[in-house]
Coordinates of N, CA and C in Angstrom, one line a residue:
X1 N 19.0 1.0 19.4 CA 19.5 0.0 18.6 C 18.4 -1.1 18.4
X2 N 18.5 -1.6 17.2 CA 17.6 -2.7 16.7 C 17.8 -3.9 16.9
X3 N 16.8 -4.9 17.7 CA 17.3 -6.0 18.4 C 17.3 -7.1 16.9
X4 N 17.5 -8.3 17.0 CA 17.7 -8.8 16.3 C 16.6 -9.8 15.7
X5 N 15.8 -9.5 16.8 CA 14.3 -10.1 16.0 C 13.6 -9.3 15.2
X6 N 13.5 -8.1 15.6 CA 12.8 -6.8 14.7 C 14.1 -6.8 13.6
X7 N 14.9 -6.9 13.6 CA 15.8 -6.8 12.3 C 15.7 -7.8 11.0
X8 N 15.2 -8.5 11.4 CA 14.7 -10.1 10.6 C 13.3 -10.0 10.1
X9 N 12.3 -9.3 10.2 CA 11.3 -8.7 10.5 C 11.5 -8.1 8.8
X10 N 10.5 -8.9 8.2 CA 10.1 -8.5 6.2 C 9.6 -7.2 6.7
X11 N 10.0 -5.8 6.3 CA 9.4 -4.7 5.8 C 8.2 -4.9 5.2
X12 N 6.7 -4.5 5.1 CA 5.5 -3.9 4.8 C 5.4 -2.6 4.4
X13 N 5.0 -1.7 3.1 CA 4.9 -0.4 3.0 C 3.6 -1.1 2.4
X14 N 2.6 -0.3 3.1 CA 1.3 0.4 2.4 C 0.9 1.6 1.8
X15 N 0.2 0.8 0.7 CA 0.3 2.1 -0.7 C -1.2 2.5 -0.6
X16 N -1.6 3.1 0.0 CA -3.5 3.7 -0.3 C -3.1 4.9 -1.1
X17 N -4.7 5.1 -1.2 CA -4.8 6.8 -2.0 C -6.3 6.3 -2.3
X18 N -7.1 7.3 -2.9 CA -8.8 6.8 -3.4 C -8.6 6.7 -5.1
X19 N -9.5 6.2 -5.2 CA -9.6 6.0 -6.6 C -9.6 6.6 -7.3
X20 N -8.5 6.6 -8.6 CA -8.4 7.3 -9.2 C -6.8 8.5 -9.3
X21 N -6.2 8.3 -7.8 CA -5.4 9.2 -7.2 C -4.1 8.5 -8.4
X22 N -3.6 7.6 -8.5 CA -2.6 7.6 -9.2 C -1.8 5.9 -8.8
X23 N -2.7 5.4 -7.8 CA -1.4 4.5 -7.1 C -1.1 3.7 -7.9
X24 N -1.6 3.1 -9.6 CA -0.9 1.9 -9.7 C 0.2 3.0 -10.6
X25 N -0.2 4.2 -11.0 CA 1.2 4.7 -11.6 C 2.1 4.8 -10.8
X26 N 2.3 5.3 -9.9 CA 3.7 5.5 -8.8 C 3.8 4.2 -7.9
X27 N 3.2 2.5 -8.8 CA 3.6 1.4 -8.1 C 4.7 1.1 -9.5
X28 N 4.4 1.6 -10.2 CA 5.2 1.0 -11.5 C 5.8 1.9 -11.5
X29 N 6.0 3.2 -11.0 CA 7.3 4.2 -11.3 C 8.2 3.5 -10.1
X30 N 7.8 3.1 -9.1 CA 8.1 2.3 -7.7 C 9.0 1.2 -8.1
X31 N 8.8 0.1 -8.1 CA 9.1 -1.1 -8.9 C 10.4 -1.5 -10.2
X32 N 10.0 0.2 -10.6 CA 11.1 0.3 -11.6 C 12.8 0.6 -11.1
X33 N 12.6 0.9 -10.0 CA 13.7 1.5 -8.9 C 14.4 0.5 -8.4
X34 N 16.0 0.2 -8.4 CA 17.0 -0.6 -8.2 C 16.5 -1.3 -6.8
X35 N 16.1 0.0 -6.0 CA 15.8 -0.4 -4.0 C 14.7 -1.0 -4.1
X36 N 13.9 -1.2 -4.9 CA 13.0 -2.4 -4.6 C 12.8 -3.7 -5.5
X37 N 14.0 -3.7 -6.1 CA 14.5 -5.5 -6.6 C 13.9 -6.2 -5.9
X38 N 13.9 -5.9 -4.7 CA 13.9 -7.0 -3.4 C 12.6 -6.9 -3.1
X39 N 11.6 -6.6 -4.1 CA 10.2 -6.5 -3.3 C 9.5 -7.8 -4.0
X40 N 8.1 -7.9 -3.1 CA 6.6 -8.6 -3.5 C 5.8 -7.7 -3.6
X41 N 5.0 -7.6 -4.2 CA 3.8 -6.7 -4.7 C 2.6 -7.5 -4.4
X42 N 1.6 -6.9 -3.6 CA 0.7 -7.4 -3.3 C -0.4 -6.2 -4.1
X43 N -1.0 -7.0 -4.7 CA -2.6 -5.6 -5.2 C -3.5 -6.0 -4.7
X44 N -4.1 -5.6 -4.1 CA -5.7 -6.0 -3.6 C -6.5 -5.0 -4.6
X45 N -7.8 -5.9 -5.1 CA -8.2 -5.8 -6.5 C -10.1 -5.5 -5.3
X46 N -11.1 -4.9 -6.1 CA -12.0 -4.9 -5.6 C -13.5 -5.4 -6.3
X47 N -14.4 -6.3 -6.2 CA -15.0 -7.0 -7.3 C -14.4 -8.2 -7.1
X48 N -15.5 -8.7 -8.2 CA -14.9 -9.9 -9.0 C -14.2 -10.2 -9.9
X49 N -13.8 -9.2 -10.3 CA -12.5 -9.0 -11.7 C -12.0 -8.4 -11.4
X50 N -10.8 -8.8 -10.8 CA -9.3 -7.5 -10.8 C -9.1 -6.8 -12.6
X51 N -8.6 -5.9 -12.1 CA -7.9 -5.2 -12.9 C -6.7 -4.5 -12.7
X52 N -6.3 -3.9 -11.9 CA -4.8 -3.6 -11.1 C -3.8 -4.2 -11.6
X53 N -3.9 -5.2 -11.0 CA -2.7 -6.3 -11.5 C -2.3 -6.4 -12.9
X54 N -3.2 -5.8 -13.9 CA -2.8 -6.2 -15.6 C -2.1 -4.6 -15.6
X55 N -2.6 -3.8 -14.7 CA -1.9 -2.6 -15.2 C -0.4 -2.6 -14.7
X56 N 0.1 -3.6 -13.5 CA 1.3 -3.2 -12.7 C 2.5 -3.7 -13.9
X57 N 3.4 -3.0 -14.4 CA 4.5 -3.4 -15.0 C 4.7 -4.7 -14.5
X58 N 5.3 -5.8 -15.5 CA 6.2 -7.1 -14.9 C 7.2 -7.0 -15.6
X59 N 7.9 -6.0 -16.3 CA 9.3 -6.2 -17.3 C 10.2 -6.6 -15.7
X60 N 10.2 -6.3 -14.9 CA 11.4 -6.3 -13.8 C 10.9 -8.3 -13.2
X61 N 11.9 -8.7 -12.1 CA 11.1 -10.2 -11.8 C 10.8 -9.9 -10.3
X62 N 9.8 -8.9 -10.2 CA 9.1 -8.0 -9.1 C 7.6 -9.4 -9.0
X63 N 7.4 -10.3 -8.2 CA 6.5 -10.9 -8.2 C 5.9 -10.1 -8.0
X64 N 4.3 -10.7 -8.4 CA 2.9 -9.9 -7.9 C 1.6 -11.1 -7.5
X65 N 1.3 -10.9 -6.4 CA 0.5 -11.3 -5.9 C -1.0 -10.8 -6.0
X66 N -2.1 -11.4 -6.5 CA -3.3 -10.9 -6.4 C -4.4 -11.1 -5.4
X67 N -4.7 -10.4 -4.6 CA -5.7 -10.4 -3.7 C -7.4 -10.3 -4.4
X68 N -8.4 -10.9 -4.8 CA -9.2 -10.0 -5.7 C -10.8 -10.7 -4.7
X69 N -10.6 -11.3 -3.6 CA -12.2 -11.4 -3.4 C -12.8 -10.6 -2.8
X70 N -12.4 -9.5 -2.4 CA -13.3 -7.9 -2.2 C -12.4 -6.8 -1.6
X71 N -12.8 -6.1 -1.2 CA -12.1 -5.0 -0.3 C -11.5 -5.8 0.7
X72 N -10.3 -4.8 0.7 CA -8.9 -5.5 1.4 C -9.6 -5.3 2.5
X73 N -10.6 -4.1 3.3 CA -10.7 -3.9 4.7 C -12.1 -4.9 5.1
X74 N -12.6 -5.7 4.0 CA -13.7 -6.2 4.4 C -13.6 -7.6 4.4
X75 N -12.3 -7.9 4.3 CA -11.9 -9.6 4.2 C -10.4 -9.6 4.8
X76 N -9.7 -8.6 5.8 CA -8.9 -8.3 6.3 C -8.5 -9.8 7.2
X77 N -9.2 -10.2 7.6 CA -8.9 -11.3 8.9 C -8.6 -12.6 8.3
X78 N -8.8 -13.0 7.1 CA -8.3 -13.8 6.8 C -7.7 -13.8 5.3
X79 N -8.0 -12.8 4.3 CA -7.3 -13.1 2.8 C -5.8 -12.4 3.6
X80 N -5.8 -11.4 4.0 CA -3.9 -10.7 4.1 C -4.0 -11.7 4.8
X81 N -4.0 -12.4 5.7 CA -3.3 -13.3 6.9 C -2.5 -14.3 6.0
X82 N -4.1 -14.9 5.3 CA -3.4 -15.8 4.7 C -2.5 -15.9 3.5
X83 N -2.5 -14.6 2.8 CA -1.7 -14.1 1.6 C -0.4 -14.2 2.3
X84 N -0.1 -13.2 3.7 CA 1.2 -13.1 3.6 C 1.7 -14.5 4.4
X85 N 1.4 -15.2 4.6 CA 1.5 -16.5 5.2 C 2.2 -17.4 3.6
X86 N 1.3 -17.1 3.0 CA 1.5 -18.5 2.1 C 2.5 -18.2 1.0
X87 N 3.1 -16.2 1.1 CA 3.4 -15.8 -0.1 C 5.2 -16.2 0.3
X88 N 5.7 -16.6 1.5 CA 7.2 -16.8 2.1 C 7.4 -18.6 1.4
X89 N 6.1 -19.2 1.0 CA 6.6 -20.2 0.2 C 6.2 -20.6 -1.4
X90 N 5.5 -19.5 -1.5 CA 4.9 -19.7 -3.0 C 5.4 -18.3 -3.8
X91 N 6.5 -17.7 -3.4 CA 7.5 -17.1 -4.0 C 9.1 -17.5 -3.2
X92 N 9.2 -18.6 -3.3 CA 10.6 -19.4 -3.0 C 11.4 -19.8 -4.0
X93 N 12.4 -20.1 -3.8 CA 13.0 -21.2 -4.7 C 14.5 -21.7 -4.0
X94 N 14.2 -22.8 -4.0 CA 15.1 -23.8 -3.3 C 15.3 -23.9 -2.2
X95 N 14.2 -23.5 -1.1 CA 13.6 -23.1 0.3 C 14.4 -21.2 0.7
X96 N 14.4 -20.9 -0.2 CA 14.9 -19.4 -0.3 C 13.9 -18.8 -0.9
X97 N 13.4 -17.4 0.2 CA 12.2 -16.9 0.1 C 13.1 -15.7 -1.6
X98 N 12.0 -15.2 -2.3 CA 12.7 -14.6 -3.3 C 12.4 -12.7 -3.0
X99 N 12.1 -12.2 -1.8 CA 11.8 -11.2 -1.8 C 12.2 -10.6 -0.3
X100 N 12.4 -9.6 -0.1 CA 12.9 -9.0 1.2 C 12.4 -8.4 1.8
X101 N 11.0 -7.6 1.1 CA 10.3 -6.7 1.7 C 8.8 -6.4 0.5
X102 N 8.1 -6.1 0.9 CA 6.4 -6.3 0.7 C 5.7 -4.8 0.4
X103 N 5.0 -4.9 -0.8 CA 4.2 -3.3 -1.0 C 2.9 -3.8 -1.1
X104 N 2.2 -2.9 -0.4 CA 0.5 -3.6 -0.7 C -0.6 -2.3 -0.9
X105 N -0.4 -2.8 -2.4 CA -1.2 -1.8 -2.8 C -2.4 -2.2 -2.5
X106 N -3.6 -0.8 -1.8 CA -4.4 -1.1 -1.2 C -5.9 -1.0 -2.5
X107 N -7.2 -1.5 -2.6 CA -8.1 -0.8 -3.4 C -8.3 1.1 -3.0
X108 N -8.5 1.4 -3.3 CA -9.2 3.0 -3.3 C -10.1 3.0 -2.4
X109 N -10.9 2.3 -1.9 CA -11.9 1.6 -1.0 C -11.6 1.4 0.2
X110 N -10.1 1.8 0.4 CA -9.7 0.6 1.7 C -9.8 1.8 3.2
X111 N -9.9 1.0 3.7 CA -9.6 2.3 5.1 C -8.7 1.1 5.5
X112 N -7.5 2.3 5.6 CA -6.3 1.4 6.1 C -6.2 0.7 7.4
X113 N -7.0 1.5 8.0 CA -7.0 1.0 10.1 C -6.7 -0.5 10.4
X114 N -8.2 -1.3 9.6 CA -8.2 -2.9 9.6 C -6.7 -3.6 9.0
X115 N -6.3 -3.1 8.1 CA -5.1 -3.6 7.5 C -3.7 -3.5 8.4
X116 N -3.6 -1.8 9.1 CA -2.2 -1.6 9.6 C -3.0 -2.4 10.9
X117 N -3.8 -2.9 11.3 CA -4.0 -3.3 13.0 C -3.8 -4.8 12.6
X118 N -4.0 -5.4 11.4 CA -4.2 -6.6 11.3 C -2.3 -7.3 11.1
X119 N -1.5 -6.3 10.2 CA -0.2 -6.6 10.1 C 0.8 -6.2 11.7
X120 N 0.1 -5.2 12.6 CA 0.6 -5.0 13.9 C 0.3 -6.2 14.6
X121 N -1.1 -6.8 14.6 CA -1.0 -7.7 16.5 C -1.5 -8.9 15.8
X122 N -2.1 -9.4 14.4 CA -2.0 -10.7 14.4 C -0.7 -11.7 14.5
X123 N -0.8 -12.1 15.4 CA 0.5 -13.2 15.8 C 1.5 -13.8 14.5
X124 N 0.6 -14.7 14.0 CA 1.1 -15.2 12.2 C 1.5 -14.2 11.8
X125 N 1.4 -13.0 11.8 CA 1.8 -12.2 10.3 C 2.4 -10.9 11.5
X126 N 2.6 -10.6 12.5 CA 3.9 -10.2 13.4 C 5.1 -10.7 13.6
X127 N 4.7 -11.6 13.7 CA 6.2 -12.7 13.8 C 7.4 -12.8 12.8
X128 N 6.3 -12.4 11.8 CA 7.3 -12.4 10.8 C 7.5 -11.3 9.4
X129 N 6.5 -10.1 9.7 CA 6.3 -8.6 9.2 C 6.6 -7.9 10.5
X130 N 7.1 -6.6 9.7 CA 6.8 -5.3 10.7 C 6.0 -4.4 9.5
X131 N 4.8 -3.3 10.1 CA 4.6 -2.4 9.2 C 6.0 -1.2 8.7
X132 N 6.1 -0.9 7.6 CA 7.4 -0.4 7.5 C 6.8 1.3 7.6
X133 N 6.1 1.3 6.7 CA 5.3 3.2 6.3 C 4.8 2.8 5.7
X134 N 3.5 3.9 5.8 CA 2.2 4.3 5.1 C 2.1 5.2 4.0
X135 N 2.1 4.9 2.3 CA 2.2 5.9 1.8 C 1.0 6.4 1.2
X136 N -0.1 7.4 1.1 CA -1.0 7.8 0.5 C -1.1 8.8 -0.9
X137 N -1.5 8.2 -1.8 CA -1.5 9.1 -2.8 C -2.7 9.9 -2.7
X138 N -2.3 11.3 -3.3 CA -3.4 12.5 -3.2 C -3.3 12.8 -4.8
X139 N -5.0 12.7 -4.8 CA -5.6 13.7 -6.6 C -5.9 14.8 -6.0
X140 N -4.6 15.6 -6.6 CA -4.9 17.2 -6.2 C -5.8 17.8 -7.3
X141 N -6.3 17.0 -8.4 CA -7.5 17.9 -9.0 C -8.6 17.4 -8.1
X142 N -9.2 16.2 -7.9 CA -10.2 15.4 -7.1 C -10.2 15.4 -6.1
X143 N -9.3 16.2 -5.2 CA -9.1 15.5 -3.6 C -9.8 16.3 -2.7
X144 N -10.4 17.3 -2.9 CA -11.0 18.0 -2.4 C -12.6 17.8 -2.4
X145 N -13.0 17.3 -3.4 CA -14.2 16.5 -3.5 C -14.2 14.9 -3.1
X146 N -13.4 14.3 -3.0 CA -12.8 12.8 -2.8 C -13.2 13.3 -1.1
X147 N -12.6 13.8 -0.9 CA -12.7 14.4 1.2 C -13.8 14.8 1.7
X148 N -14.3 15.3 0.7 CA -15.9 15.8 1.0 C -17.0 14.7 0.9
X149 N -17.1 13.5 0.0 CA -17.6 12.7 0.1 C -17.1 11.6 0.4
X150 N -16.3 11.2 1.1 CA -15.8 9.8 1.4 C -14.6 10.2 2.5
X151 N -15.5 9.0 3.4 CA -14.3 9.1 4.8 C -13.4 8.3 4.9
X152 N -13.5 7.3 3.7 CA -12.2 6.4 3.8 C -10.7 6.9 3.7
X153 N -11.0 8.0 2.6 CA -10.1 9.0 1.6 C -9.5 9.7 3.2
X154 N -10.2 10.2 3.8 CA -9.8 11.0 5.1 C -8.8 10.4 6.0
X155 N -9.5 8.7 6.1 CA -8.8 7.9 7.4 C -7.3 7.4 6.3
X156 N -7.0 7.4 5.0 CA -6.2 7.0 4.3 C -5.1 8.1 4.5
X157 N -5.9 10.0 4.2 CA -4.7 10.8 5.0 C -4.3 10.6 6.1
X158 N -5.1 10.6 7.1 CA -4.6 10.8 8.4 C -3.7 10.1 9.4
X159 N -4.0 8.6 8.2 CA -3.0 7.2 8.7 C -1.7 7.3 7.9
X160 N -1.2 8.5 7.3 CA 0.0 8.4 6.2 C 1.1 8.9 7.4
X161 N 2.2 7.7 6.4 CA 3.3 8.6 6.9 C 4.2 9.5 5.7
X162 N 3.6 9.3 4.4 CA 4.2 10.3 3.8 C 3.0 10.3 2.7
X163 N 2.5 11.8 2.3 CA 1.8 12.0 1.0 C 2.0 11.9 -0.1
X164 N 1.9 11.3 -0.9 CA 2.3 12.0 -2.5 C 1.1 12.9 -3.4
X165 N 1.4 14.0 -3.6 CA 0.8 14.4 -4.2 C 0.6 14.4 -6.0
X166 N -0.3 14.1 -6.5 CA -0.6 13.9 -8.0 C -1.4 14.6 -8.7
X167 N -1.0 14.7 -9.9 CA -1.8 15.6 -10.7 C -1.7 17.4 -10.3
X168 N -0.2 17.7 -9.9 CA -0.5 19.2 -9.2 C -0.5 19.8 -10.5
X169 N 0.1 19.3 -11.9 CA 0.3 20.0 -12.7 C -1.2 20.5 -13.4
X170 N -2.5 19.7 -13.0 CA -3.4 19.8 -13.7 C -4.5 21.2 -12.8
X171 N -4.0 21.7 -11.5 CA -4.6 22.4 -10.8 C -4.1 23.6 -10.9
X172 N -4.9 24.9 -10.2 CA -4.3 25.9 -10.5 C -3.7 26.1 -8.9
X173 N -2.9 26.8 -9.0 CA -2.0 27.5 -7.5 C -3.0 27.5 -5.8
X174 N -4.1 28.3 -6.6 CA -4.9 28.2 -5.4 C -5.6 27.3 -4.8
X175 N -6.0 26.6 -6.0 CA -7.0 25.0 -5.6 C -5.7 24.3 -5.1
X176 N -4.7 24.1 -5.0 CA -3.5 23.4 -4.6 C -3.1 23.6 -3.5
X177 N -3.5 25.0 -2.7 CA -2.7 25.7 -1.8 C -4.0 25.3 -0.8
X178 N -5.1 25.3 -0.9 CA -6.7 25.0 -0.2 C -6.7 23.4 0.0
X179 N -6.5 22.5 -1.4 CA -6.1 21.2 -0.7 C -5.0 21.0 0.0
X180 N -3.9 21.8 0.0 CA -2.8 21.5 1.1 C -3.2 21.9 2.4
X181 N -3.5 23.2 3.1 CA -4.0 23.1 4.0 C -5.1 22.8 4.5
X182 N -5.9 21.5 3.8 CA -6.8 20.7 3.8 C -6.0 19.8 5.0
X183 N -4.9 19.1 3.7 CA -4.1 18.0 4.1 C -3.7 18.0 5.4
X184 N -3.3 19.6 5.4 CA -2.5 19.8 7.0 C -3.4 19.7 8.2
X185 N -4.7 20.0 7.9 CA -5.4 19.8 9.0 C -5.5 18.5 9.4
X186 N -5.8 17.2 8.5 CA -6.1 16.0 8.7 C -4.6 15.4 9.3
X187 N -3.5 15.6 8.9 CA -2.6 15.1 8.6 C -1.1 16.0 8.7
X188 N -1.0 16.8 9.6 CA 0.1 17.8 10.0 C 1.6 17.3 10.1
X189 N 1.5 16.0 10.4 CA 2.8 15.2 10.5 C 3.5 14.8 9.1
X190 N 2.9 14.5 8.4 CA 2.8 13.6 7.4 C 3.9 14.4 6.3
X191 N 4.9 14.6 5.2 CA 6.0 15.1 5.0 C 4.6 14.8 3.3
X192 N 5.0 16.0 2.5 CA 4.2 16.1 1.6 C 5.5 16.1 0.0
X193 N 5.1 15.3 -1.0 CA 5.6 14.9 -2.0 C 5.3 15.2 -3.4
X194 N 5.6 15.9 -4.1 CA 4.8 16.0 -5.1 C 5.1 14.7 -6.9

């Protein structure tokens, strides 16, 4: 049973995948969905010019928050702290927070570790988050090359709690069946989505 402080406790879902994999499309197929009325959208942008954020649908009144002064895992200690800190009053209205639960879409770049360790034990942003689940998007045409050069892409599978798979329609059977039991080796737990 769920005690009553963990119950009070804003839900967190983190959205990684590597670049290119699909995330801001299945943030806007996301968003479009009745069950997340109740969300904030957080994009972490990488550079000096986001771009993310102009692609995320706003027809819904889904705030979006922009993170954009570098990689989410390289400014981890204080932009999320202070984002999710300041976002319970600068999406309010009439001292009523306007959101119930939090998506944070990660850059392509991100290695999640810094991010899920920083929403687990920093005090400020425990108190009043739980991590909810980790979702990673997979380029099943790219992801087999994405793995082979980049270990972020790896620590992104192996921290998921559920995959989504993208792009299967653009691969053939076998290249699909080699990156899945790719996936399984890194990531055996992890419930796979197409």
């Amino acid at each position: 049973m769920m005690n009553q402080q963990t119950s009070d406790l804003i839900p967190i879902t983190l959205l990684t995948g590597f670049m290119g994999s699909g995330k801001t499309t299945v943030l806007n197929h996301l968003i479009s969905q009745p069950e997340l009325s109740d969300a904030l959208v957080i994009v972490n942008e990488f550079g000096e010019i986001g771009l993310d954020h102009l692609l995320v649908a706003h027809s819904t009144e889904i705030p979006v928050a922009q993170m954009n002064s570098g990689c989410m895992c390289c400014t981890i200690r204080s932009d999320l702290v202070k984002t999710l800190r300041d976002i319970t009053w600068r999406f309010s209205r009439q001292g009523k927070r306007q959101f119930a639960r939090v998506v944070i879409e990660t850059t392509g770049l991100a290695d999640p570790a810094p991010i899920i360790n920083t929403i687990m034990t920093n005090q400020q942003i425990s108190s009043k988050y739980k991590l909810d689940g980790i979702v990673t998007v997979v380029d099943m045409v790219n992801g087999a090359d994405t793995l082979a050069k980049h270990n972020e892409a790896v620590k992104q599978i192996a921290l998921a709690d559920i995959l989504l798979l993208t792009k299967t329609d653009l691969v053939n059977e076998a290249g699909c069946t080699a990156l899945e039991e790719q996936l399984g080796e890194i990531n055996a737990f992890a419930p796979r989505l197409t």
